[in-house]
GROMACS .gro file of C-alpha atoms in nm:
model
  261
    1UNK     CA    1  -3.036  -6.138 -10.473
    2UNK     CA    2  -2.747  -6.376 -10.454
    3UNK     CA    3  -2.590  -6.415 -10.094
    4UNK     CA    4  -2.253  -6.271 -10.286
    5UNK     CA    5  -2.453  -5.950 -10.404
    6UNK     CA    6  -2.648  -5.893 -10.099
    7UNK     CA    7  -2.287  -5.931  -9.805
    8UNK     CA    8  -2.094  -5.712 -10.130
    9UNK     CA    9  -2.480  -5.389 -10.159
   10UNK     CA   10  -2.358  -5.447  -9.754
   11UNK     CA   11  -2.067  -5.308  -9.770
   12UNK     CA   12  -2.102  -5.020  -9.942
   13UNK     CA   13  -2.219  -4.861  -9.589
   14UNK     CA   14  -1.908  -4.978  -9.405
   15UNK     CA   15  -1.594  -4.866  -9.348
   16UNK     CA   16  -1.310  -5.149  -9.341
   17UNK     CA   17  -1.086  -5.103  -9.078
   18UNK     CA   18  -0.717  -5.096  -9.134
   19UNK     CA   19  -0.679  -5.407  -8.889
   20UNK     CA   20  -0.798  -5.629  -9.053
   21UNK     CA   21  -0.582  -5.898  -9.283
   22UNK     CA   22  -0.842  -6.015  -9.520
   23UNK     CA   23  -1.016  -5.838  -9.800
   24UNK     CA   24  -1.395  -5.954  -9.853
   25UNK     CA   25  -1.446  -6.314  -9.992
   26UNK     CA   26  -1.045  -6.368  -9.950
   27UNK     CA   27  -1.104  -6.604  -9.628
   28UNK     CA   28  -1.320  -6.879  -9.454
   29UNK     CA   29  -1.228  -6.661  -9.096
   30UNK     CA   30  -1.212  -6.259  -9.046
   31UNK     CA   31  -0.847  -6.223  -8.965
   32UNK     CA   32  -0.754  -5.880  -8.709
   33UNK     CA   33  -0.424  -5.744  -8.651
   34UNK     CA   34  -0.366  -5.773  -8.235
   35UNK     CA   35  -0.007  -5.640  -8.186
   36UNK     CA   36   0.225  -5.985  -8.286
   37UNK     CA   37  -0.075  -6.214  -8.341
   38UNK     CA   38  -0.378  -6.205  -8.573
   39UNK     CA   39  -0.682  -6.336  -8.442
   40UNK     CA   40  -0.932  -6.536  -8.655
   41UNK     CA   41  -1.360  -6.493  -8.566
   42UNK     CA   42  -1.587  -6.644  -8.730
   43UNK     CA   43  -2.004  -6.680  -8.732
   44UNK     CA   44  -2.233  -6.857  -8.888
   45UNK     CA   45  -2.612  -6.913  -8.839
   46UNK     CA   46  -2.813  -7.248  -8.922
   47UNK     CA   47  -3.110  -7.365  -8.960
   48UNK     CA   48  -3.318  -7.702  -9.153
   49UNK     CA   49  -3.459  -7.485  -9.439
   50UNK     CA   50  -3.091  -7.408  -9.592
   51UNK     CA   51  -2.827  -7.625  -9.446
   52UNK     CA   52  -3.061  -7.899  -9.428
   53UNK     CA   53  -2.922  -8.038  -9.049
   54UNK     CA   54  -3.229  -8.214  -8.895
   55UNK     CA   55  -3.345  -8.188  -8.543
   56UNK     CA   56  -3.407  -8.608  -8.526
   57UNK     CA   57  -3.045  -8.680  -8.345
   58UNK     CA   58  -2.991  -8.343  -8.116
   59UNK     CA   59  -2.641  -8.505  -7.990
   60UNK     CA   60  -2.518  -8.535  -8.328
   61UNK     CA   61  -2.650  -8.186  -8.419
   62UNK     CA   62  -2.472  -8.010  -8.180
   63UNK     CA   63  -2.129  -8.164  -8.281
   64UNK     CA   64  -2.218  -8.091  -8.635
   65UNK     CA   65  -2.313  -7.747  -8.547
   66UNK     CA   66  -2.020  -7.667  -8.426
   67UNK     CA   67  -1.775  -7.855  -8.664
   68UNK     CA   68  -1.978  -7.631  -8.934
   69UNK     CA   69  -1.875  -7.350  -8.679
   70UNK     CA   70  -1.490  -7.416  -8.578
   71UNK     CA   71  -1.434  -7.551  -8.990
   72UNK     CA   72  -1.419  -7.139  -9.092
   73UNK     CA   73  -1.090  -7.114  -8.865
   74UNK     CA   74  -0.953  -7.442  -8.969
   75UNK     CA   75  -0.931  -7.313  -9.339
   76UNK     CA   76  -0.808  -6.999  -9.200
   77UNK     CA   77  -0.515  -7.166  -9.031
   78UNK     CA   78  -0.648  -7.069  -8.663
   79UNK     CA   79  -0.593  -7.251  -8.406
   80UNK     CA   80  -0.999  -7.251  -8.218
   81UNK     CA   81  -1.010  -7.126  -7.848
   82UNK     CA   82  -1.359  -6.974  -7.753
   83UNK     CA   83  -1.718  -7.026  -7.891
   84UNK     CA   84  -2.042  -6.836  -7.818
   85UNK     CA   85  -2.329  -6.877  -7.967
   86UNK     CA   86  -2.747  -6.805  -7.990
   87UNK     CA   87  -3.006  -7.121  -7.997
   88UNK     CA   88  -3.361  -7.033  -8.091
   89UNK     CA   89  -3.557  -7.263  -8.006
   90UNK     CA   90  -3.917  -7.384  -8.089
   91UNK     CA   91  -4.144  -7.532  -7.934
   92UNK     CA   92  -4.083  -7.900  -8.026
   93UNK     CA   93  -3.769  -7.888  -7.851
   94UNK     CA   94  -3.800  -8.046  -7.523
   95UNK     CA   95  -3.606  -8.069  -7.246
   96UNK     CA   96  -3.433  -8.351  -7.329
   97UNK     CA   97  -3.366  -8.273  -7.701
   98UNK     CA   98  -3.239  -7.928  -7.459
   99UNK     CA   99  -2.952  -8.202  -7.254
  100UNK     CA  100  -2.839  -8.381  -7.622
  101UNK     CA  101  -2.765  -8.102  -7.804
  102UNK     CA  102  -2.541  -7.938  -7.563
  103UNK     CA  103  -2.408  -8.251  -7.441
  104UNK     CA  104  -2.335  -8.323  -7.840
  105UNK     CA  105  -2.223  -7.908  -7.867
  106UNK     CA  106  -1.981  -7.992  -7.537
  107UNK     CA  107  -1.854  -8.314  -7.743
  108UNK     CA  108  -1.717  -8.169  -7.994
  109UNK     CA  109  -1.616  -7.837  -7.824
  110UNK     CA  110  -1.357  -8.091  -7.585
  111UNK     CA  111  -1.219  -8.304  -7.893
  112UNK     CA  112  -1.144  -7.912  -8.050
  113UNK     CA  113  -0.959  -7.820  -7.737
  114UNK     CA  114  -1.206  -7.456  -7.740
  115UNK     CA  115  -1.427  -7.302  -7.500
  116UNK     CA  116  -1.819  -7.217  -7.495
  117UNK     CA  117  -1.836  -6.906  -7.266
  118UNK     CA  118  -2.147  -6.751  -7.292
  119UNK     CA  119  -2.435  -6.701  -7.557
  120UNK     CA  120  -2.777  -6.652  -7.589
  121UNK     CA  121  -3.140  -6.817  -7.619
  122UNK     CA  122  -3.457  -6.690  -7.765
  123UNK     CA  123  -3.798  -6.830  -7.916
  124UNK     CA  124  -3.895  -6.895  -8.302
  125UNK     CA  125  -4.089  -7.135  -8.496
  126UNK     CA  126  -3.841  -7.335  -8.605
  127UNK     CA  127  -3.530  -7.415  -8.510
  128UNK     CA  128  -3.192  -7.197  -8.549
  129UNK     CA  129  -2.839  -7.193  -8.438
  130UNK     CA  130  -2.582  -6.924  -8.478
  131UNK     CA  131  -2.206  -7.018  -8.393
  132UNK     CA  132  -1.910  -6.779  -8.328
  133UNK     CA  133  -1.554  -6.875  -8.322
  134UNK     CA  134  -1.242  -6.765  -8.226
  135UNK     CA  135  -0.907  -6.773  -8.116
  136UNK     CA  136  -0.535  -6.698  -8.286
  137UNK     CA  137  -0.287  -6.811  -8.556
  138UNK     CA  138  -0.007  -6.994  -8.370
  139UNK     CA  139   0.281  -6.804  -8.278
  140UNK     CA  140   0.577  -6.867  -8.595
  141UNK     CA  141   0.188  -6.977  -8.855
  142UNK     CA  142   0.066  -6.754  -9.084
  143UNK     CA  143  -0.316  -6.731  -9.192
  144UNK     CA  144  -0.438  -6.858  -9.469
  145UNK     CA  145  -0.716  -6.715  -9.719
  146UNK     CA  146  -0.862  -6.790  -9.980
  147UNK     CA  147  -0.578  -6.705 -10.284
  148UNK     CA  148  -0.319  -6.947 -10.419
  149UNK     CA  149   0.005  -6.871 -10.539
  150UNK     CA  150   0.050  -6.814 -10.894
  151UNK     CA  151   0.313  -7.069 -10.868
  152UNK     CA  152   0.191  -7.433 -10.939
  153UNK     CA  153  -0.027  -7.580 -10.722
  154UNK     CA  154  -0.192  -7.951 -10.603
  155UNK     CA  155  -0.545  -7.930 -10.474
  156UNK     CA  156  -0.642  -8.178 -10.192
  157UNK     CA  157  -0.890  -8.259 -10.007
  158UNK     CA  158  -0.977  -8.416  -9.664
  159UNK     CA  159  -1.208  -8.615  -9.700
  160UNK     CA  160  -1.519  -8.802  -9.902
  161UNK     CA  161  -1.776  -8.587 -10.081
  162UNK     CA  162  -2.133  -8.539 -10.176
  163UNK     CA  163  -2.276  -8.693  -9.900
  164UNK     CA  164  -2.399  -8.395  -9.708
  165UNK     CA  165  -2.587  -8.375 -10.025
  166UNK     CA  166  -2.727  -8.760 -10.036
  167UNK     CA  167  -2.879  -8.729  -9.723
  168UNK     CA  168  -3.080  -8.421  -9.812
  169UNK     CA  169  -3.225  -8.537 -10.158
  170UNK     CA  170  -3.322  -8.843  -9.944
  171UNK     CA  171  -3.465  -8.723  -9.665
  172UNK     CA  172  -3.244  -8.875  -9.455
  173UNK     CA  173  -3.061  -8.814  -9.135
  174UNK     CA  174  -2.737  -8.600  -9.146
  175UNK     CA  175  -2.421  -8.726  -9.173
  176UNK     CA  176  -2.129  -8.671  -8.942
  177UNK     CA  177  -1.974  -8.383  -8.949
  178UNK     CA  178  -1.554  -8.460  -8.935
  179UNK     CA  179  -1.352  -8.283  -8.680
  180UNK     CA  180  -1.056  -8.268  -8.839
  181UNK     CA  181  -0.839  -8.069  -8.615
  182UNK     CA  182  -0.517  -8.322  -8.669
  183UNK     CA  183  -0.555  -8.239  -9.079
  184UNK     CA  184  -0.616  -7.816  -9.001
  185UNK     CA  185  -0.184  -7.849  -8.829
  186UNK     CA  186  -0.101  -8.018  -9.134
  187UNK     CA  187  -0.232  -7.754  -9.289
  188UNK     CA  188  -0.113  -7.488  -9.130
  189UNK     CA  189   0.263  -7.617  -9.179
  190UNK     CA  190   0.219  -7.710  -9.557
  191UNK     CA  191  -0.095  -7.543  -9.702
  192UNK     CA  192  -0.052  -7.222  -9.993
  193UNK     CA  193  -0.447  -7.144  -9.916
  194UNK     CA  194  -0.782  -7.298  -9.790
  195UNK     CA  195  -1.119  -7.310  -9.776
  196UNK     CA  196  -1.394  -7.540  -9.643
  197UNK     CA  197  -1.710  -7.680  -9.816
  198UNK     CA  198  -1.943  -7.566  -9.631
  199UNK     CA  199  -2.171  -7.551  -9.968
  200UNK     CA  200  -2.011  -7.824 -10.172
  201UNK     CA  201  -1.706  -7.921 -10.332
  202UNK     CA  202  -1.828  -7.700 -10.662
  203UNK     CA  203  -1.918  -7.439 -10.510
  204UNK     CA  204  -1.579  -7.400 -10.299
  205UNK     CA  205  -1.388  -7.484 -10.581
  206UNK     CA  206  -1.579  -7.175 -10.800
  207UNK     CA  207  -1.506  -6.922 -10.509
  208UNK     CA  208  -1.175  -6.992 -10.531
  209UNK     CA  209  -1.167  -6.930 -10.905
  210UNK     CA  210  -1.326  -6.616 -10.904
  211UNK     CA  211  -1.117  -6.490 -10.622
  212UNK     CA  212  -0.780  -6.610 -10.852
  213UNK     CA  213  -0.897  -6.490 -11.237
  214UNK     CA  214  -0.536  -6.541 -11.328
  215UNK     CA  215  -0.527  -6.931 -11.249
  216UNK     CA  216  -0.691  -7.282 -11.406
  217UNK     CA  217  -0.830  -7.515 -11.191
  218UNK     CA  218  -0.828  -7.858 -11.326
  219UNK     CA  219  -0.953  -8.159 -11.169
  220UNK     CA  220  -0.970  -8.519 -11.278
  221UNK     CA  221  -1.303  -8.656 -11.205
  222UNK     CA  222  -1.191  -8.983 -11.122
  223UNK     CA  223  -0.981  -8.903 -10.883
  224UNK     CA  224  -1.204  -8.753 -10.624
  225UNK     CA  225  -1.234  -8.920 -10.285
  226UNK     CA  226  -1.690  -8.929 -10.319
  227UNK     CA  227  -1.844  -9.090 -10.052
  228UNK     CA  228  -1.885  -9.496 -10.079
  229UNK     CA  229  -2.292  -9.400 -10.013
  230UNK     CA  230  -2.272  -9.183 -10.261
  231UNK     CA  231  -2.112  -9.394 -10.537
  232UNK     CA  232  -2.362  -9.719 -10.433
  233UNK     CA  233  -2.685  -9.462 -10.439
  234UNK     CA  234  -2.586  -9.311 -10.781
  235UNK     CA  235  -2.517  -9.680 -10.943
  236UNK     CA  236  -2.832  -9.797 -10.807
  237UNK     CA  237  -3.081  -9.470 -10.891
  238UNK     CA  238  -2.877  -9.410 -11.230
  239UNK     CA  239  -2.758  -8.986 -11.137
  240UNK     CA  240  -2.498  -8.952 -11.229
  241UNK     CA  241  -2.174  -8.879 -10.973
  242UNK     CA  242  -2.145  -8.539 -10.999
  243UNK     CA  243  -2.427  -8.463 -10.895
  244UNK     CA  244  -2.371  -8.531 -10.629
  245UNK     CA  245  -2.105  -8.229 -10.588
  246UNK     CA  246  -2.308  -7.979 -10.664
  247UNK     CA  247  -2.590  -7.983 -10.488
  248UNK     CA  248  -2.536  -7.683 -10.135
  249UNK     CA  249  -2.553  -7.913  -9.859
  250UNK     CA  250  -2.196  -7.923  -9.793
  251UNK     CA  251  -1.932  -8.185  -9.588
  252UNK     CA  252  -1.725  -7.902  -9.442
  253UNK     CA  253  -1.434  -8.043  -9.580
  254UNK     CA  254  -1.143  -7.860  -9.527
  255UNK     CA  255  -1.036  -7.787  -9.994
  256UNK     CA  256  -0.616  -7.663  -9.994
  257UNK     CA  257  -0.336  -7.612 -10.199
  258UNK     CA  258   0.039  -7.719 -10.175
  259UNK     CA  259   0.308  -7.605 -10.396
  260UNK     CA  260   0.347  -7.903 -10.668
  261UNK     CA  261   0.591  -8.040 -10.567
   0.00000   0.00000   0.00000
């Protein structure tokens, strides 16, 4: 059963809140009306098996997990404010690992201007992590969703693509997930829709296409900002560059639209 089918099955047993502004799959975060403000909430669970996050660089791991969780808020036009996490450790993660990991978590939160206010810990056979981020849509701004206006739009992405898939393919350490705080502010001002590439570029583009069936998405392959490291690898390995965009190890860049003009 696919993730989408699983969620749809779960939703059959639930009642939708009148305060929730987004429908299923329509936004990277959940948007809740609170008086004259809009609260955005996002939760993500990560594991090395599913998300290819390697554990050999704990500082980078902590920073990347925060950035990956908060990326959903940025894609929704939400300003991150608070963070909660659940850290499930195996017997191989020792005290130095925990210290370095939390240093990475704190470093990313400080760059974003958000605060860890609580959480939970546990033990399991493998390392697992769940992040919860929330904040408000700034006053005077509107939240962003994955629903694209029917007028002609341009499609943009905040950074290079394919490097996470290449690292997963070669079983290399994960690259840095960029902190896109400044870009998110610009997208709030000028963007008309947004999604992050947490499942890879093609997966995100496919999601937009499914949610906007009346629109056609046209991408010029030679204009895609594929990572220079990916281009070098593909040239040496004889792998088509487009293949680096098909995998599910996402870069957590922001894929967004603006009016064509």
